[in-house]
Tab-separated table of C-alpha atoms in Angstrom:
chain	number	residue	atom	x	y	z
G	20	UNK	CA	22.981	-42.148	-49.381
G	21	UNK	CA	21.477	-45.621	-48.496
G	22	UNK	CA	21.791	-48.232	-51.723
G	23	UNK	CA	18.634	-48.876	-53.204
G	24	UNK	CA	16.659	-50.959	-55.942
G	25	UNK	CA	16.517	-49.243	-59.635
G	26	UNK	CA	13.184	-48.815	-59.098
G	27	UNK	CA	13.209	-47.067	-55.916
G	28	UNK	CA	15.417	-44.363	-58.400
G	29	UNK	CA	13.915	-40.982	-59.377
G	30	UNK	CA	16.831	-40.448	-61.567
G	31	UNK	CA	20.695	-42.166	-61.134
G	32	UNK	CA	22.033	-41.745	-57.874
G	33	UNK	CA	18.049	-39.787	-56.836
G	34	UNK	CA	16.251	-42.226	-54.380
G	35	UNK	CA	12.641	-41.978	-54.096
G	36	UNK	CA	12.425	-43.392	-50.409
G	37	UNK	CA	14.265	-41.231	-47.272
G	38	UNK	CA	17.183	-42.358	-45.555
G	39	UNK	CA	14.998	-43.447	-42.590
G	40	UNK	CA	12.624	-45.315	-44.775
G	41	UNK	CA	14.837	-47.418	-46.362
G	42	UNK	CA	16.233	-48.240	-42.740
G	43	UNK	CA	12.757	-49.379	-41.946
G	44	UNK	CA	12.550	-51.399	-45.122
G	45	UNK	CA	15.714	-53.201	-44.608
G	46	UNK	CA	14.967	-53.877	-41.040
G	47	UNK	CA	18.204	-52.791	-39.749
G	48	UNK	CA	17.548	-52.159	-36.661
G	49	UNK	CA	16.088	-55.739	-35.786
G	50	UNK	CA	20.057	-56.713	-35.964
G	51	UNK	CA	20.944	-56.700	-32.559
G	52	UNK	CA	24.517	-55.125	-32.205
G	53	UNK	CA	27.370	-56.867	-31.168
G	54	UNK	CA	29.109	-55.046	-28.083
G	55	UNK	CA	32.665	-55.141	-27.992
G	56	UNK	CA	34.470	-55.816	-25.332
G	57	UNK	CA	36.032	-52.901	-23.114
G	58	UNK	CA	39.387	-52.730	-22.144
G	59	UNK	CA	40.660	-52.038	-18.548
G	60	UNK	CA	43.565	-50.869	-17.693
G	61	UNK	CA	45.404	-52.787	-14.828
G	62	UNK	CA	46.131	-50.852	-11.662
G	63	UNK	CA	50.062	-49.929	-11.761
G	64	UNK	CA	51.763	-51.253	-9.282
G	65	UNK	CA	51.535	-49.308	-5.747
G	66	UNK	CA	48.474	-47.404	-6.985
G	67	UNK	CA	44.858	-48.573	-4.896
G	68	UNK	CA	42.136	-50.156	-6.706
G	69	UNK	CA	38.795	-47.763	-6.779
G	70	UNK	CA	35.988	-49.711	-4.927
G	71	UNK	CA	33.470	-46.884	-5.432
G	72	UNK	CA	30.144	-48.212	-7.625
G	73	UNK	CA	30.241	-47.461	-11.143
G	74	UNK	CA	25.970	-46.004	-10.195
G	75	UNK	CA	27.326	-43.413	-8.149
G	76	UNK	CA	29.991	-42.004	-10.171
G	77	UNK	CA	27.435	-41.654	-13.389
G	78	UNK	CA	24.948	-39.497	-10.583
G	79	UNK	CA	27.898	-37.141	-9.785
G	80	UNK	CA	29.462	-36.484	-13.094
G	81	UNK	CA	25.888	-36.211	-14.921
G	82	UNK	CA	24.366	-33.418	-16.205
G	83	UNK	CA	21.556	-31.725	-14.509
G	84	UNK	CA	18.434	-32.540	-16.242
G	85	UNK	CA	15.351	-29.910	-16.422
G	86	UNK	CA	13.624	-31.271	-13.142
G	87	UNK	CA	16.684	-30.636	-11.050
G	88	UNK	CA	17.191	-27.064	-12.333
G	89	UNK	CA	13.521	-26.084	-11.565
G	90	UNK	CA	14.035	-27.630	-8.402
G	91	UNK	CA	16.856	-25.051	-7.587
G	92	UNK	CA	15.834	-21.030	-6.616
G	93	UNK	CA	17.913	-18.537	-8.967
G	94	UNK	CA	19.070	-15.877	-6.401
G	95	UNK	CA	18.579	-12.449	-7.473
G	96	UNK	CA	21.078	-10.313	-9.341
G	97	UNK	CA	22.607	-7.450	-6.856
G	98	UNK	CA	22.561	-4.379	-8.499
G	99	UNK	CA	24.603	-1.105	-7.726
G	100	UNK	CA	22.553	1.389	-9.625
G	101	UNK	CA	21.540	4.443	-7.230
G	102	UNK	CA	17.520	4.968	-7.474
G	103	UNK	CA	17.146	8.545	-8.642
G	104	UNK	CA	14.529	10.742	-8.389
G	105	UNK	CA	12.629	11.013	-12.229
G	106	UNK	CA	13.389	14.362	-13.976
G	107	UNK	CA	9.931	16.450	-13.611
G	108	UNK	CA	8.439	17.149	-17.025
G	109	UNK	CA	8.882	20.566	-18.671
G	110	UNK	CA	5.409	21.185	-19.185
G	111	UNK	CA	4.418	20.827	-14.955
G	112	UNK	CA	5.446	23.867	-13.105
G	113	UNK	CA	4.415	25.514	-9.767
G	114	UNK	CA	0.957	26.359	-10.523
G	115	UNK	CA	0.124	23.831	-13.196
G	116	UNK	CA	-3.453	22.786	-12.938
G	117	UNK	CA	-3.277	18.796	-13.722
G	118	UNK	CA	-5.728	15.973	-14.390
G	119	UNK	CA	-5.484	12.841	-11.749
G	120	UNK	CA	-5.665	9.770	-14.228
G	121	UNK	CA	-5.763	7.136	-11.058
G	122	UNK	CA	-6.482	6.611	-7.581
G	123	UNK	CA	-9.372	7.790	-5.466
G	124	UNK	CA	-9.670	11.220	-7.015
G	125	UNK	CA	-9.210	10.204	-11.022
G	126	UNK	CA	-10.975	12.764	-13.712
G	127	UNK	CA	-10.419	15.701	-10.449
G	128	UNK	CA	-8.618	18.626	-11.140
G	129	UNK	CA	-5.593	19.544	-8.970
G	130	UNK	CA	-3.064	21.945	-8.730
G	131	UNK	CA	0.627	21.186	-8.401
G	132	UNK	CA	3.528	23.056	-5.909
G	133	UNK	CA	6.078	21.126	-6.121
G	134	UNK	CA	8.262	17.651	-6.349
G	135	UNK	CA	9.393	16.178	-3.223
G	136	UNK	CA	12.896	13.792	-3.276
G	137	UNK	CA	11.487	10.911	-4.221
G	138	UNK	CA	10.383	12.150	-7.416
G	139	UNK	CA	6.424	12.743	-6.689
G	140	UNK	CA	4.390	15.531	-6.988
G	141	UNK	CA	3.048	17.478	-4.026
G	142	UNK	CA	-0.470	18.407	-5.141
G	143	UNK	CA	-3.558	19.949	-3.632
G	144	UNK	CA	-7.277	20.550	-4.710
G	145	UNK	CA	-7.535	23.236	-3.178
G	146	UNK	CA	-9.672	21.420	-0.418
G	147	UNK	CA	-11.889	24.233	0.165
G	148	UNK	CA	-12.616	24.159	-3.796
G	149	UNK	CA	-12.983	20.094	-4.453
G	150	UNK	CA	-12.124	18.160	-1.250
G	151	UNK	CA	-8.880	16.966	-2.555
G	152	UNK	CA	-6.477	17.340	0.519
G	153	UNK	CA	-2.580	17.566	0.000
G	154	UNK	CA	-1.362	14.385	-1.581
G	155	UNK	CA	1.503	12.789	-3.598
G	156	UNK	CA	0.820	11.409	-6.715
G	157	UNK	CA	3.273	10.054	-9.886
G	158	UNK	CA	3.566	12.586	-12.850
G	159	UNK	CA	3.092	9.421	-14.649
G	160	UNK	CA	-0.615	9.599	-13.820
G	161	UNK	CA	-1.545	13.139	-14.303
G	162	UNK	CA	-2.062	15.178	-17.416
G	163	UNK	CA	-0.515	18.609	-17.430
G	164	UNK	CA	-2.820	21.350	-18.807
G	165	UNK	CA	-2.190	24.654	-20.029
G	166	UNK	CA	-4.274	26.150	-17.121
G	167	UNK	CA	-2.136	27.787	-14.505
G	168	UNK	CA	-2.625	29.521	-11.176
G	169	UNK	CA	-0.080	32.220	-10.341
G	170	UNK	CA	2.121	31.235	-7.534
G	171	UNK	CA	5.161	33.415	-7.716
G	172	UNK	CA	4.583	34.896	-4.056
G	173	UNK	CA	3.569	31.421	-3.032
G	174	UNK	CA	6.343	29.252	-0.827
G	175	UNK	CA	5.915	25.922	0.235
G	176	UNK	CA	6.680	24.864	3.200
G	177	UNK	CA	9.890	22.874	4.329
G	178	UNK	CA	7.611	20.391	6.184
G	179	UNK	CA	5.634	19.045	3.340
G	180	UNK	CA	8.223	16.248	2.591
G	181	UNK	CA	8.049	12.546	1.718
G	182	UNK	CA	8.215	11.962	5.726
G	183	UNK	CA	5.660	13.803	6.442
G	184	UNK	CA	2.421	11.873	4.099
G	185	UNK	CA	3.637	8.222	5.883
G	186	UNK	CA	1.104	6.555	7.404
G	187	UNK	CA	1.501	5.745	11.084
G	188	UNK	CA	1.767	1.914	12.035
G	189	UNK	CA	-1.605	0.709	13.756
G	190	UNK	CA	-1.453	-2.197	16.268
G	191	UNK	CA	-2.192	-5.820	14.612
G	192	UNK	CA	-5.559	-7.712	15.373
G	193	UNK	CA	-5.348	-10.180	18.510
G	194	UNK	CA	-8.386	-12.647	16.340
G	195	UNK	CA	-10.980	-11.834	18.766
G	196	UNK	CA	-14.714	-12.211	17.715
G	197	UNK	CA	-15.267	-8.632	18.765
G	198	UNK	CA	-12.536	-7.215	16.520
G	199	UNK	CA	-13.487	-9.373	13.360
G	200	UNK	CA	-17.294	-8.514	13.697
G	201	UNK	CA	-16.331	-4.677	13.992
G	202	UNK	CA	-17.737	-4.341	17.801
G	203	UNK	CA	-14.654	-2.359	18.721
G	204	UNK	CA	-13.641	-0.897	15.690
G	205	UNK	CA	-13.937	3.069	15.625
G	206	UNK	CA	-13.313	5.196	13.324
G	207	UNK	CA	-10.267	6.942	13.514
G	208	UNK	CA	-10.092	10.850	13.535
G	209	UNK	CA	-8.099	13.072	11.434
G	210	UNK	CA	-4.686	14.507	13.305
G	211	UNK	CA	-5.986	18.078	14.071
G	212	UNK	CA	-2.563	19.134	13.204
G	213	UNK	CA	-3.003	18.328	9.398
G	214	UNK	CA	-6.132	19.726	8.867
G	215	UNK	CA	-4.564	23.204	10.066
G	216	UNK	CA	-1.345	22.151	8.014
G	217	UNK	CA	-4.309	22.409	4.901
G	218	UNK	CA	-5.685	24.992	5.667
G	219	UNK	CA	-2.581	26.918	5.366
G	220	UNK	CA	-1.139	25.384	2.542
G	221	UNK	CA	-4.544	26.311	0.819
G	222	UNK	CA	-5.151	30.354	1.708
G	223	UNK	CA	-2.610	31.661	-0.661
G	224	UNK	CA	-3.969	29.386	-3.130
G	225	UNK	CA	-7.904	29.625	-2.805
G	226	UNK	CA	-7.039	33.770	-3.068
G	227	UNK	CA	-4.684	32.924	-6.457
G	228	UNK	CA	-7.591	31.227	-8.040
G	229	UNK	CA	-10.011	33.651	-6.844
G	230	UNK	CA	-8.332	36.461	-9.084
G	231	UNK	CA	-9.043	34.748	-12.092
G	232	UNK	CA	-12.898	34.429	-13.257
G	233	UNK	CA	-14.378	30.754	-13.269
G	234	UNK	CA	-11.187	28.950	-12.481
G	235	UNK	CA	-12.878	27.926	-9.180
G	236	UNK	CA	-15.604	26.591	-11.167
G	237	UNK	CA	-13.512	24.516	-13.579
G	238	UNK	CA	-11.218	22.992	-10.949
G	239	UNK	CA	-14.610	21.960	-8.879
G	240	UNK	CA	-15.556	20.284	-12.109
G	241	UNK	CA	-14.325	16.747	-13.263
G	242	UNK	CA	-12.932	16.176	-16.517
G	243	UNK	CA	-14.354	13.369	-18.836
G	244	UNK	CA	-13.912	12.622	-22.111
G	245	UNK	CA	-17.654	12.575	-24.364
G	246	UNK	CA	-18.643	9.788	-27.098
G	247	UNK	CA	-16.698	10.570	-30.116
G	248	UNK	CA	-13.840	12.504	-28.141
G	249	UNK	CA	-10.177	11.015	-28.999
G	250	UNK	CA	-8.187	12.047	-26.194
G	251	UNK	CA	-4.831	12.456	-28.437
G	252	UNK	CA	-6.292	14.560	-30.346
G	253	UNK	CA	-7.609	17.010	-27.360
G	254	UNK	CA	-5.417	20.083	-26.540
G	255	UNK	CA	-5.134	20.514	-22.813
């Protein structure tokens, strides 16, 4: 601890200023310091002298300050880990009626036939019923009810894979006035080979939900939730 006057003392050997005060007080660090010389070693005999500039070798052996390092692009880590397909939920099975949470159709009710490779669910409206077509959608974004439609004769077909829902490329805009301004554009038409593809996929399941009374009804209807409705406490 820095000496200091017996008034300056709380108690013996307790000083009432810092360390960093009584630095101030004293003015310590108006006394310019006195640099000592270094010493250089002389060149043994046979070795070369180093001409390089004493700037240059401080830039190469200094450390990288933060400028420098945001300067510089991290490359990514590699990783090895497979992608796997998501283990489908016990409570969706073939038949399942579930509740679209996102996308163009949210608050529709759909029902489910299967899950393709990549881990989404191959779902249809029936179209006939709501106008929700055969789609793919993540079982992260539907609610499974305790509604089902009984498809134990029902088989999908092989076809209905993750290849078949891509979209086909369409040909880039050339910039042209007539293109921007929408003279040319047309409206393109629905492959006539997926609306048969629907209606197939959808006759063994418009008759399934036929059998049962109002189930046509209620998955024609939307679901929403009413003021004063928590949905975690709502048993679907």
């Amino acid at each position: 601890m820095a000496k200091s006057a017996h008034k300056n003392q709380l108690a013996p050997g307790i000083s009432r200023l810092s360390r960093s005060k009584v630095f101030s007080k004293r003015a310590a660090y108006k006394v310019a310091k006195e640099s000592k010389p270094v010493a250089t070693e002389a060149p043994a005999q046979g070795e070369h002298k180093s001409y390089v500039k004493n700037d240059l070798v401080v830039a190469l052996t200094a450390k990288r300050n933060d400028m420098s390092q945001a300067l510089e692009v991290r490359k990514a880590k590699a990783t090895h880990k497979a992608q796997r397909a998501p283990k489908l939920r016990k409570s969706i099975t073939p038949g399942t009626v579930l509740i679209m949470l996102a996308g163009r159709f949210r608050g529709q009710r759909v029902v489910f036939l299967k899950q393709l490779a990549s881990g989404l669910l191959l779902i249809t409206g029936p179209f006939k019923l709501n106008g929700i077509p055969l789609r793919r959608v993540n079982q992260a974004y539907v609610i499974a009810t305790s509604t089902k439609v009984d498809l134990s004769n029902y088989k999908v077909d092989a076809k209905f894979n993750d290849e078949y829902f891509k979209h086909e490329q369409v040909a880039k805009l050339t910039g042209t006035e007539e293109e921007f301004f929408g003279k040319e554009a047309q409206k393109k038409a629905h492959p006539a080979h997926k609306i048969a593809d629907q209606k197939t996929a959808d006759k063994d399941v418009v008759a399934a939900v036929a059998k049962v009374p109002y189930l046509a009804s209620y998955l024609a209807s939307s679901f929403s939730l009413s003021k004063g409705q928590a949905p975690h406490t709502l048993q679907f």
